[in-house]
Structure formats: structure tokens, C-alpha cells
Short mmCIF file of C-alpha atoms and ligand atoms in Angstrom, two decimals:
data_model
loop_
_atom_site.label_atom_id
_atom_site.label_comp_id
_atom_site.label_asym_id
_atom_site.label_seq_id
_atom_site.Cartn_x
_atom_site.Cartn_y
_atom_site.Cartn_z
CA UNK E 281 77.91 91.59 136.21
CA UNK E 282 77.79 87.98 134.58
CA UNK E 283 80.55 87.63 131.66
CA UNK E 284 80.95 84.60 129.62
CA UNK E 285 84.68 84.31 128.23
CA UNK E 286 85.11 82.12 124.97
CA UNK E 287 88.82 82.18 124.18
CA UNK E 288 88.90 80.40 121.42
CA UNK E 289 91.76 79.48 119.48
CA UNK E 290 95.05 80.44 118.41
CA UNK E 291 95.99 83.72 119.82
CA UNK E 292 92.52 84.36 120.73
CA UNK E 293 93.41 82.62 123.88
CA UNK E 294 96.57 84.79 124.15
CA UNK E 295 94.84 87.93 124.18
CA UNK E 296 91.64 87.00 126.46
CA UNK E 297 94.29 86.46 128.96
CA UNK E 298 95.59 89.92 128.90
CA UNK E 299 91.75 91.96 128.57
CA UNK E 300 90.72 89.48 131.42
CA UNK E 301 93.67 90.85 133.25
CA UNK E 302 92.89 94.57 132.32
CA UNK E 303 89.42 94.13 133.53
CA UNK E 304 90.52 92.85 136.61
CA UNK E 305 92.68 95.90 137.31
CA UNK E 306 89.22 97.44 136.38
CA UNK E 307 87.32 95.81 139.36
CA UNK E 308 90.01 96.67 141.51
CA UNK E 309 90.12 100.23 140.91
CA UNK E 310 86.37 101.05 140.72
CA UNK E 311 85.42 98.66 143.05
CA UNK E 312 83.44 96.16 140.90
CA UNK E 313 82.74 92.95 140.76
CA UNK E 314 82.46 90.78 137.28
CA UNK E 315 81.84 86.94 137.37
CA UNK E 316 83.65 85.23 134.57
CA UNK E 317 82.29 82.23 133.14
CA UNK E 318 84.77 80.35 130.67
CA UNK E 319 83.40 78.63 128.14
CA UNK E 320 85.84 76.51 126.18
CA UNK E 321 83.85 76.46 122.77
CA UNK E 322 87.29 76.15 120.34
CA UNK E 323 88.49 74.18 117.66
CA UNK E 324 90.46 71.70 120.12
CA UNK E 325 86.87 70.97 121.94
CA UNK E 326 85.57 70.68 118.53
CA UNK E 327 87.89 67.89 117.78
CA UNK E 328 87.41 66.44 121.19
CA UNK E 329 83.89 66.37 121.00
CA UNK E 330 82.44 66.49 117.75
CA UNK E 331 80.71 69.73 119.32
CA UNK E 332 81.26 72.74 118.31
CA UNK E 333 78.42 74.73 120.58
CA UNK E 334 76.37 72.68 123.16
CA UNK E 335 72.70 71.87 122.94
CA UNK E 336 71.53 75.39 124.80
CA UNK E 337 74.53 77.06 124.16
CA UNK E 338 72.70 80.19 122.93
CA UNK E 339 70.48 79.95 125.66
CA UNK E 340 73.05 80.20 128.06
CA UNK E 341 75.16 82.93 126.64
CA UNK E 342 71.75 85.14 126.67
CA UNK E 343 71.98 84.62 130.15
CA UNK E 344 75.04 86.60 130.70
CA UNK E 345 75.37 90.52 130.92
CA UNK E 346 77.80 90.27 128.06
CA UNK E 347 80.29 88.06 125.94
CA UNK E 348 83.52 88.15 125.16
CA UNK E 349 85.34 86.28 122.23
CA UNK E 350 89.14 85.78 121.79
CA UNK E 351 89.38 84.62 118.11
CA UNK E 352 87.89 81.30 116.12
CA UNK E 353 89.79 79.53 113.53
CA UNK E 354 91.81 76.62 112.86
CA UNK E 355 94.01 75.06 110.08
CA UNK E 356 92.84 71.72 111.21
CA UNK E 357 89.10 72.37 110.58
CA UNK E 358 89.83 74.10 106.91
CA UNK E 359 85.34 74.41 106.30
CA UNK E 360 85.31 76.76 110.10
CA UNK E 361 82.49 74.62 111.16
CA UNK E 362 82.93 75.85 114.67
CA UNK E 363 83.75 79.41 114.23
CA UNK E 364 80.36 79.42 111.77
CA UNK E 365 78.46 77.87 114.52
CA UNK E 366 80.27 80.25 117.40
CA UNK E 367 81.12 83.55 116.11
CA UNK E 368 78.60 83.64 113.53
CA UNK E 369 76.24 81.56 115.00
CA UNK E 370 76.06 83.86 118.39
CA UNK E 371 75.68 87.04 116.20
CA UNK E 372 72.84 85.35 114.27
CA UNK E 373 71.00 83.51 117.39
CA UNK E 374 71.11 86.21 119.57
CA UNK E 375 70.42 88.98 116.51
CA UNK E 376 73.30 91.25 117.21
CA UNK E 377 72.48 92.87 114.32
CA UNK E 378 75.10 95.79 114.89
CA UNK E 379 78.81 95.26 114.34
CA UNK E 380 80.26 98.96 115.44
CA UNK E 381 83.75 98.62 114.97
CA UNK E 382 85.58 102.26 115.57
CA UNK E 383 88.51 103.38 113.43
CA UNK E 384 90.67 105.51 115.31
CA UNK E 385 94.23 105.94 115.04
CA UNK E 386 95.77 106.82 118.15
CA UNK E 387 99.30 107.94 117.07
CA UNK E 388 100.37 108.92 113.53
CA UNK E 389 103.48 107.20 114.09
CA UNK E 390 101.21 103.95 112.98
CA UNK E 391 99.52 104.94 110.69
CA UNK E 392 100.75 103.57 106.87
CA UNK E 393 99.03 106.43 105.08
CA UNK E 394 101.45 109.11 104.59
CA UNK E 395 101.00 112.13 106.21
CA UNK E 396 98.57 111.53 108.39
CA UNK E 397 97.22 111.50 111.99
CA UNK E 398 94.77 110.76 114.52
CA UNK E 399 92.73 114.52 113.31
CA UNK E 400 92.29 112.56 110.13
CA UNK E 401 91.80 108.90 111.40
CA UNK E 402 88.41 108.68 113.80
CA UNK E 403 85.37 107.26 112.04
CA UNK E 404 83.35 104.74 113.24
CA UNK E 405 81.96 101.50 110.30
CA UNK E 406 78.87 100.02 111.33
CA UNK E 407 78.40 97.09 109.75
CA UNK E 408 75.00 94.65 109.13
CA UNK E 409 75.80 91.68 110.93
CA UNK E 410 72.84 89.44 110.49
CA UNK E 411 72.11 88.94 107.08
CA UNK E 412 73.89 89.65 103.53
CA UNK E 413 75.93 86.91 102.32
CA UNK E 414 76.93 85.24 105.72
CA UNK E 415 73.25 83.74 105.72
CA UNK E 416 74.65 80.39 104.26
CA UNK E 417 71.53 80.18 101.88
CA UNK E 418 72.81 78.01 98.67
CA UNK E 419 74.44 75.09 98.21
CA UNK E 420 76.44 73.00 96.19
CA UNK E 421 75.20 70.92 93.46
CA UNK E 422 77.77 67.92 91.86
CA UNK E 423 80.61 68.97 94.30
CA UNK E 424 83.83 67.70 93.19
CA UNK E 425 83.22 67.49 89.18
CA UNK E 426 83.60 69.97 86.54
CA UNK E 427 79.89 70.25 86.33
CA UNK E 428 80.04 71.55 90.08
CA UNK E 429 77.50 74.70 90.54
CA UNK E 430 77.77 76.81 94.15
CA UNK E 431 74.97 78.99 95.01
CA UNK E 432 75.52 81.51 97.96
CA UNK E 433 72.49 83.79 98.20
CA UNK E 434 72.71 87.35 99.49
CA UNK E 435 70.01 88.46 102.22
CA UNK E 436 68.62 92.10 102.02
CA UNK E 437 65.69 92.59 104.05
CA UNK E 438 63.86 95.99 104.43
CA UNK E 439 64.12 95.56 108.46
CA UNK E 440 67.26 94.09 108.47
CA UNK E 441 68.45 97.04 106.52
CA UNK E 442 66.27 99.34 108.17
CA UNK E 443 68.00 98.92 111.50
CA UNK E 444 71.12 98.91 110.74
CA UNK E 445 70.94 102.44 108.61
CA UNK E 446 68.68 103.32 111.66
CA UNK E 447 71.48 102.78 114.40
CA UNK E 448 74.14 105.06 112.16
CA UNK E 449 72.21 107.74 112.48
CA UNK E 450 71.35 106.98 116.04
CA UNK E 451 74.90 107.23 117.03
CA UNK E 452 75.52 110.29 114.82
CA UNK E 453 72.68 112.11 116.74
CA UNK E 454 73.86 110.99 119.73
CA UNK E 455 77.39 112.33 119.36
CA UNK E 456 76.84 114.95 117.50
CA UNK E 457 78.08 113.81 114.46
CA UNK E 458 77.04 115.27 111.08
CA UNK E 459 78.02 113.14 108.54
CA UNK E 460 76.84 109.87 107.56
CA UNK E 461 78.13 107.31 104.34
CA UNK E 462 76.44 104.90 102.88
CA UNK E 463 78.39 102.36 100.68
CA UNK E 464 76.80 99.55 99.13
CA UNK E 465 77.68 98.07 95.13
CA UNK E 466 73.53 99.10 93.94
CA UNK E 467 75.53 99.70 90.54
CA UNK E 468 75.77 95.83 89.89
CA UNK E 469 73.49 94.58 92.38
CA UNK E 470 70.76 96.13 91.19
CA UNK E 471 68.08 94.01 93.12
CA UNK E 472 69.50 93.28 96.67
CA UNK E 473 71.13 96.84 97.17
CA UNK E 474 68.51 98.82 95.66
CA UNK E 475 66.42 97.95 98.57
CA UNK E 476 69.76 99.70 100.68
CA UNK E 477 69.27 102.66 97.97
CA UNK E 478 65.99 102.96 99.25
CA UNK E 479 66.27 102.69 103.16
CA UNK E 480 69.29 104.74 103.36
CA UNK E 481 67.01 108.33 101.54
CA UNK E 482 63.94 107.31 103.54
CA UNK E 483 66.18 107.25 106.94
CA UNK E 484 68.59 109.89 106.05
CA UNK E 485 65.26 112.35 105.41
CA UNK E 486 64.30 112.00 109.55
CA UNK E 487 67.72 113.30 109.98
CA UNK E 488 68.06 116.95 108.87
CA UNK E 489 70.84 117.46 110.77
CA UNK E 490 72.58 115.03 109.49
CA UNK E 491 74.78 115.17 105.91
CA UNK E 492 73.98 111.81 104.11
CA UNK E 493 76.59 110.49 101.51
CA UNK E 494 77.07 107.51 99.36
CA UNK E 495 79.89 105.99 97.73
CA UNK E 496 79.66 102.69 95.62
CA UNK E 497 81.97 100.20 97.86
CA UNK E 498 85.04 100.31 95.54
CA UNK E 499 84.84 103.96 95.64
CA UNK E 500 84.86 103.89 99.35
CA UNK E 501 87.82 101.44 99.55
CA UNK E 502 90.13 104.51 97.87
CA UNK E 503 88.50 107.17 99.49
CA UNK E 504 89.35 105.74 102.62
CA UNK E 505 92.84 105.63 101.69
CA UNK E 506 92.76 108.86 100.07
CA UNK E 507 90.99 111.21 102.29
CA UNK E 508 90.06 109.11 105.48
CA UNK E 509 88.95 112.66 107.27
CA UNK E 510 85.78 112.89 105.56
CA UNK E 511 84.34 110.15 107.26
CA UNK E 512 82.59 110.36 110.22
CA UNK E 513 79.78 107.18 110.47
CA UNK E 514 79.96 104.52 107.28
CA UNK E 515 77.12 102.11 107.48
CA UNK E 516 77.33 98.97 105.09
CA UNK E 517 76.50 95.55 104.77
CA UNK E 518 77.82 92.51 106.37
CA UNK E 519 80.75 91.69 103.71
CA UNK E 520 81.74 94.67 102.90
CA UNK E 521 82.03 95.86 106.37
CA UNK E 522 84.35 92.84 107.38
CA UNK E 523 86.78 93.63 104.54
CA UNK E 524 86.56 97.80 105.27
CA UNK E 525 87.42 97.60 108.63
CA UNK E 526 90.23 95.06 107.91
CA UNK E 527 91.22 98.06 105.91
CA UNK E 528 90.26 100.22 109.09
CA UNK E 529 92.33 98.04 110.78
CA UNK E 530 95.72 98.74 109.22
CA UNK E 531 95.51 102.82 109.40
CA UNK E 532 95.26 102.01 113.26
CA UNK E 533 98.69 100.32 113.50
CA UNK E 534 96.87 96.74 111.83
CA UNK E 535 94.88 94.12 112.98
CA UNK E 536 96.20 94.20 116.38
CA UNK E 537 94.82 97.35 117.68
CA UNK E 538 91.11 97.01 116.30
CA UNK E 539 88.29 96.56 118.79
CA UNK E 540 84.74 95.69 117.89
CA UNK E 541 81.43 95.06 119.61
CA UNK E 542 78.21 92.79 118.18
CA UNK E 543 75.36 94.70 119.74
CA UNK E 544 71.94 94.25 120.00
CA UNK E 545 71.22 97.49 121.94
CA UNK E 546 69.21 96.61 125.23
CA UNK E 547 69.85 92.97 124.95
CA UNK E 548 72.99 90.64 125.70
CA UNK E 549 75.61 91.86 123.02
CA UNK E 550 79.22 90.12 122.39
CA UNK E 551 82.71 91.69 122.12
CA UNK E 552 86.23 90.38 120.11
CA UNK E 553 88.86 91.77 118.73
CA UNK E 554 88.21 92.25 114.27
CA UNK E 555 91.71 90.34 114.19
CA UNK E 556 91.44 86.18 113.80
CA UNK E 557 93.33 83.43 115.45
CA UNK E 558 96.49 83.94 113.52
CA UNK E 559 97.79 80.52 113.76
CA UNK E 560 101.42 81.34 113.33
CA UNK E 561 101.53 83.56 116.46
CA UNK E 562 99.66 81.09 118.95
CA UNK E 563 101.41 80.88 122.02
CA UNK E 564 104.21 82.76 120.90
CA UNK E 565 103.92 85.92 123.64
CA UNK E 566 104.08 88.04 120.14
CA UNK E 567 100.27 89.07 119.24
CA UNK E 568 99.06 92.63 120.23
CA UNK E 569 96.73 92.59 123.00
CA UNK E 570 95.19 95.89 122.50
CA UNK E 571 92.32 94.83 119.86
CA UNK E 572 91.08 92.56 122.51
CA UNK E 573 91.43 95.30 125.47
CA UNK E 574 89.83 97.77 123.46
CA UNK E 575 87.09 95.76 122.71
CA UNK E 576 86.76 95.02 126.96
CA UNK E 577 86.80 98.89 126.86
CA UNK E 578 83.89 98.77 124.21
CA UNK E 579 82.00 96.43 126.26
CA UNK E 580 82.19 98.56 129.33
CA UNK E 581 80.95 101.12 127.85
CA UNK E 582 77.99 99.14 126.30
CA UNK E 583 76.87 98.32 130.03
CA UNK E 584 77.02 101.56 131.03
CA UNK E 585 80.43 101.99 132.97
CA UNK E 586 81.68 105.08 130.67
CA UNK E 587 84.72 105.59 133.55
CA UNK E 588 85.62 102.21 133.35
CA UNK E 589 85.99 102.37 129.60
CA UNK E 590 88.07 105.72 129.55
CA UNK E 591 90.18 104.48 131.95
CA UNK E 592 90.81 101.54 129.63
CA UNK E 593 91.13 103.67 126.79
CA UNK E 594 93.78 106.30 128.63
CA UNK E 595 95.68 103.31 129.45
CA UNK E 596 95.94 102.04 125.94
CA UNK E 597 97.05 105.73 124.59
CA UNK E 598 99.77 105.92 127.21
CA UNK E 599 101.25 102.67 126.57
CA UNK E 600 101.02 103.34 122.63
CA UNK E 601 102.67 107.22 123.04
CA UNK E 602 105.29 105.62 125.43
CA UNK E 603 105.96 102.45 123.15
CA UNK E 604 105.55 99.90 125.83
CA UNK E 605 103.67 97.38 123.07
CA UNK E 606 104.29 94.79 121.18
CA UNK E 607 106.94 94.43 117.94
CA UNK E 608 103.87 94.77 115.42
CA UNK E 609 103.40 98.60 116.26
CA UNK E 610 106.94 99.40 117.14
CA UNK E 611 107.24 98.28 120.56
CA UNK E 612 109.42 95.12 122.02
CA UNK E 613 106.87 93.54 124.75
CA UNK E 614 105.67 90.27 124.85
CA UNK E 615 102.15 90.05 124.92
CA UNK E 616 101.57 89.65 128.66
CA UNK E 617 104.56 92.30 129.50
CA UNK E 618 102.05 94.42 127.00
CA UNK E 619 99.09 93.43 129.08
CA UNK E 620 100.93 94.07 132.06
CA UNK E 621 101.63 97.75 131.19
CA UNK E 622 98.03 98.50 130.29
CA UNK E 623 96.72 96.95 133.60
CA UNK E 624 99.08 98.94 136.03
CA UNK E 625 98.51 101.89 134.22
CA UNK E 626 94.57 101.43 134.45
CA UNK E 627 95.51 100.74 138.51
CA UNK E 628 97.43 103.70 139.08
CA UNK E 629 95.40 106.27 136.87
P1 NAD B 972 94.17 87.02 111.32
O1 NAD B 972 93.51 88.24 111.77
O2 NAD B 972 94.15 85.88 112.25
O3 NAD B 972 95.68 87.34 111.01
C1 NAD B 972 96.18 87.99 109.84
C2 NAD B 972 97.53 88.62 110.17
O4 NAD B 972 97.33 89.83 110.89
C3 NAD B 972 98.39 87.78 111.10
O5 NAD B 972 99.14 86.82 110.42
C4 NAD B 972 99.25 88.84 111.75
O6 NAD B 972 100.31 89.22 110.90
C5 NAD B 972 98.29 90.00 111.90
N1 NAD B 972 97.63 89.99 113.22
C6 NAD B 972 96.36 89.64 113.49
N2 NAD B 972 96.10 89.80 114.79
C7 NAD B 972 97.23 90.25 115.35
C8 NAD B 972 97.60 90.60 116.68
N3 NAD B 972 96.74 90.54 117.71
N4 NAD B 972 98.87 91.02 116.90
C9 NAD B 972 99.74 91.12 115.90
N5 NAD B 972 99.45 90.80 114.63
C10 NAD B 972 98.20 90.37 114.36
O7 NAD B 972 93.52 86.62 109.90
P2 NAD B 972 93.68 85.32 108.99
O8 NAD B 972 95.11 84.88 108.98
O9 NAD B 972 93.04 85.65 107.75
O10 NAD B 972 92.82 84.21 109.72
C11 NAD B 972 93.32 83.25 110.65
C12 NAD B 972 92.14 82.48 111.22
O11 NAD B 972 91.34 83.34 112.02
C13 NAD B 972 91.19 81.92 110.15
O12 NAD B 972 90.76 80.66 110.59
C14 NAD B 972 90.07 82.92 110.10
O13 NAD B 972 88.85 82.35 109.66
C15 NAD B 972 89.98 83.33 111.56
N6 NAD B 972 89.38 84.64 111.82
C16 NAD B 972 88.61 84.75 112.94
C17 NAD B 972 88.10 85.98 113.32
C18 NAD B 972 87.30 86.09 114.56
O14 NAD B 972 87.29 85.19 115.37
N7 NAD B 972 86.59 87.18 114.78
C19 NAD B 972 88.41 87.11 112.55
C20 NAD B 972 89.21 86.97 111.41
C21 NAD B 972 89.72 85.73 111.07
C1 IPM B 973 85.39 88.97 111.48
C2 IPM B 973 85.82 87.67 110.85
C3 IPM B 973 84.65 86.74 110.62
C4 IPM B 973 83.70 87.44 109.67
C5 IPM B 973 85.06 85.35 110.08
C6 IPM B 973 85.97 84.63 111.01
C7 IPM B 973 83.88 84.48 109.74
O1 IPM B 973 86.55 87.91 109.68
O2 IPM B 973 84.76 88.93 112.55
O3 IPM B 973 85.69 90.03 110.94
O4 IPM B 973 83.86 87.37 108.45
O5 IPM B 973 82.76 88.07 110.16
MN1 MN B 974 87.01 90.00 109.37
#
């Protein structure tokens, strides 16, 4: 299988290192071969350059099986110019219209919601991930002066909405999920997420089996805090599904131990971590490496290699039961000593 590896910047490099070296301890186990391609698409080829993806860039990443992203973001480019053209540009070029990021807390001792545990943390938040407000549609009009108007437009479209609500119940049917949740603001966006109002009854109709629900985004925001166990599958749009599963995040043990895949199912799909490049901790041996395995894990699965994955997965449970992580979720490894436990523990499963 072809990979292409973009680490990126800040810790984004930190972390690729350790997933590359889990999936290595993959190979090795099962017997399989991945070919790594590095691309080094970042902020310091950026400056370099002038570059920020190469003519054909998109091109060549639909060549591979799958990609995998570190983190993009830089202090020194403060407009993201890159990480718009890289991140969001390889979600929007190659239509990865899905961004499945799971929410599943793996020991209670993590988890900042009191009294709770991994029976009551395991949902899944798909979120739209090719339209909405990312679209950059606007502009700015007498920049700089009091007078200054900015226009960003939100994108709705009935297919782009259609496939996202589509895919939730997909996966619901396919795991035998019941439950499905809705959350969109068609209170004060009466235009733009009416049109989700309207997909998400006609959808949830083909799906009898299937108990839909709706909560208006702010509602969902303390319900998730409140009573995460009644959620199951949440489907929403592109911004409010980056800021929910930042929330998602933190009842996992935080940014650190979040995985997420950009999928277009059948077609050449791209995994990362939810967390960013956190400047601060770049190079530092300090940043949890587990978002960024667990995302490896979600890839394998994505190409089919379900062992492969739950090996990954067992790996990552052991090391979090037997503290052998990083500082951020109560351990004391580095981030390669981290890495290192997950990998031997994948080897000698
Ligand atoms: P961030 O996710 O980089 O970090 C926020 C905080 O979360 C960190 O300061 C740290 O305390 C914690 N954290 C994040 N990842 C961690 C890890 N692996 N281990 C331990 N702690 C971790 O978010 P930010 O500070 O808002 O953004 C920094 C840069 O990253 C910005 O340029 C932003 O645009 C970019 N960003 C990129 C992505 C991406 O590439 N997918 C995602 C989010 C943010
Ligand atoms: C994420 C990130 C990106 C997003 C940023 C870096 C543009 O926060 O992947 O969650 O908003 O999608
Ligand atoms: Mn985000």
C-alpha cells in the first residue's frame, strides 16, 4: 500500500514520527508492506519556497492508497495560507466530504466530567467537511478602515448535505446503532439550515430502525456535557463539528488522544490527529502521540485491515490502563518513549 506522509509543522512532525513507527511494528507483525512517501508540504517549505502545495499536488496525493497529516499551523504565517491550501485544500480537492472523528473515552480516570466512564463516553461526530463556512466565499471590502465590511458566506447544498446525513445513518446501520442526532442552529439560520431541517426527516424516514434526534447546536454543546450517554452518531456541519469534537476531545483525556479520518468512502481518504501544531510543544518530546496513532489505526481500518487496526487500538488501551503516556493524561513519557510503548506492545500482542 502507497502512503503519503505530510508532517507538517510544530508537533505534527513529533507525532508522525511515532504513528510511522507504530505502523511499522504493524508491517512487521502482519507481514505487510506500506511505501511511505514524505511530502514536506509545511510552513518552513512555505517560507522557503513561496509554495505552499506544488503545481499537481492534489494529483499526486490521489495517487496514494491513503494520507496521513501530522498538524498545519504556524505563528509565522498568522493568515494559515498553507494549512488552507493543505489541510483544507486536500479535503476540498479530493471531496472528502466525511470527517468521522470517534469520541471514546478509554479510561474514566481522564475523563473531566465527573462521574463518568467509558459506558457513557463512545459516540462517534460526523462532521460535513466540504462546504459550510470553510468555503472562503466573501471578502473584504475597505480592509484596514473603520468603514471595513467582511463577508464570509456559508455553503448548504442539498447534496452536500444529503451525503453527509446519508453516511450517519450508513454507519449506524452498519453497526447496529440506533440512535442518530442531528444538530444544526435552523433557529437563527433560518435559510442555510432549513435546507439541513429538511434532509435530515427525508433521510431519517429510510431508516426505521433508526431513532432520529435533533438538538439546536448550543443545546448539544450542554447535553454533551450533561448526559454524553445518549449519543450514539451526531451528524453536523463543518464548523460546528470542528468546535464539538474539540469538546469531544477533552472527555477523552484532551486534544492529545483524538483521532480523525477525512473520507471519501471508495476513494483516496486522509488521516490526522483533530489536535493542531501546538507551537509551544514543538520539539519538546512532550505532545501525546496517541491522536496521531489512533488516527493510523483509523486509516487501517478504512483500507480494510480491521486486525491491524485492533491491534493498534489494544495497544493504545494497554498503555493508557498501565500509564505508560505522556504528562498530559497522567503519564511521565516523552513522546517517543510513549511511541515506543505502543509499538512493542503492537509487536508482542
Ligand atoms: P492545538 O491543538 O495545536 O493546541 C491547543 C492545546 O491543546 C495545546 O496548547 C496543548 O495544550 C493541547 N494539545 C494539543 N495537542 C496535543 C498533544 N498531542 N499532546 C498534548 N497536548 C496537546 O490548537 P491551537 O493552539 O488552537 O492551534 C495551534 C496551531 O495549529 C494553529 O496554527 C492552528 O490553526 C493549527 N491547527 C491545525 C490543525 C490541523 O492541522 N488539523 C488542527 C487544529 C489547529
Ligand atoms: C481541524 C482544524 C482545522 C479546521 C483548522 C486548522 C483549519 O481545527 O482539523 O479541526 O478547522 O478544520
Ligand atoms: Mn479543529
Amino acid at each position: 500500500m502507497k502512503l503519503a506522509i505530510i508532517p507538517g509543522d510544530g508537533i505534527g512532525k513529533d507525532v508522525t514520527a511515532e504513528a510511522l513507527k507504530v505502523l511499522a511494528a504493524v508491517a512487521q507483525r502482519f507481514g505487510r508492506r506500506f511505501e511511505l512517501e514524505h511530502l514536506p508540504w509545511s510552513a518552513d517549505y512555505y517560507l522557503e519556497s513561496k509554495v505552499t502545495i506544488p503545481a499537481g499536488g492534489y494529483d499526486l496525493l490521489r495517487g496514494f492508497d491513503a494520507i496521513f497529516i501530522g498538524a498545519l499551523g504556524d505563528p509565522r504565517i498568522p493568515d494559515n495560507r498553507h494549512a488552507r491550501d493543505i489541510l483544507l485544500g486536500t479535503r476540498f480537492e479530493l471531496d472528502l466530504y466525511v470527517n468521522y472523528r470517534p469520541v471514546r473515552l478509554l479510561d474514566a480516570r481522564l475523563c473531566p466530567l465527573k462521574d463518568r466512564g467509558p459506558d457513557d463516553v463512545n459516540f462517534v461526530v460526523f462532521r460535513e467537511n466540504t462546504e459550510g463556512l470553510y468555503v472562503s466565499i466573501g471578502g473584504r471590502f475597505k480592509a484596514g478602515t473603520e468603514d471595513e465590511i467582511a463577508i464570509q458566506e456559508e455553503l448548504n447544498t442539498y447534496k452536500g448535505v444529503h451525503r453527509i446525513v446519508r453516511h450517519a445513518f450508513e454507519f449506524a446501520k452498519a453497526r447496529g446503532l440506533t440512535k442518530v442526532c442531528m444538530a444544526d442552529k435552523s433557529n437563527a439560520m433560518t435559510d442555510g439550515h432549513a435546507l439541513w431541517q429538511r434532509v435530515f426527516k427525508q433521510v431519517a424516514a429510510e431508516y426505521p430502525g433508526i431513532t432520529p434526534t435533533h438538538y439546536y447546536i448550543d443545546a448539544l454543546a450542554m447535553y454533551m456535557v450533561l448526559d454524553p450517554g445518549q449519543f450514539e452518531v451526531i451528524v453536523t456541519n463543518n464548523l460546528f463539528g470542528d468546535i464539538v469534537t474539540d469538546l469531544g476531545a477533552t472527555f477523552q483525556g484532551g486534544l492529545g488522544m483524538a483521532a480523525s479520518g477525512n473520507l471519501h468512502p471508495g476513494k483516496t481518504s486522509m488521516f490526522e490527529p483533530v489536535h493542531g501544531s501546538a507551537p509551544k510543544f514543538a520539539g519538546k518530546n512532550v505532545a501525546n502521540p496517541i491522536g496521531a496513532i489512533g488516527s493510523v489505526s483509523l486509516m487501517l481500518e478504512t483500507l480494510g485491515l480491521s486486525d491491524e487496526a485492533a491491534a493498534i487500538d489494544a495497544a493504545i488501551l494497554k498503555a493508557v490502563r498501565e500509564r505508560q503516556v505522556t504528562s498530559d493524561v497522567g503519564g511521565t513519557l516523552g513522546t517517543t518513549q510513549a511511541g515506543d510503548y505502543i509499538a512493542a506492545s503492537v509487536q508482542r500482542q
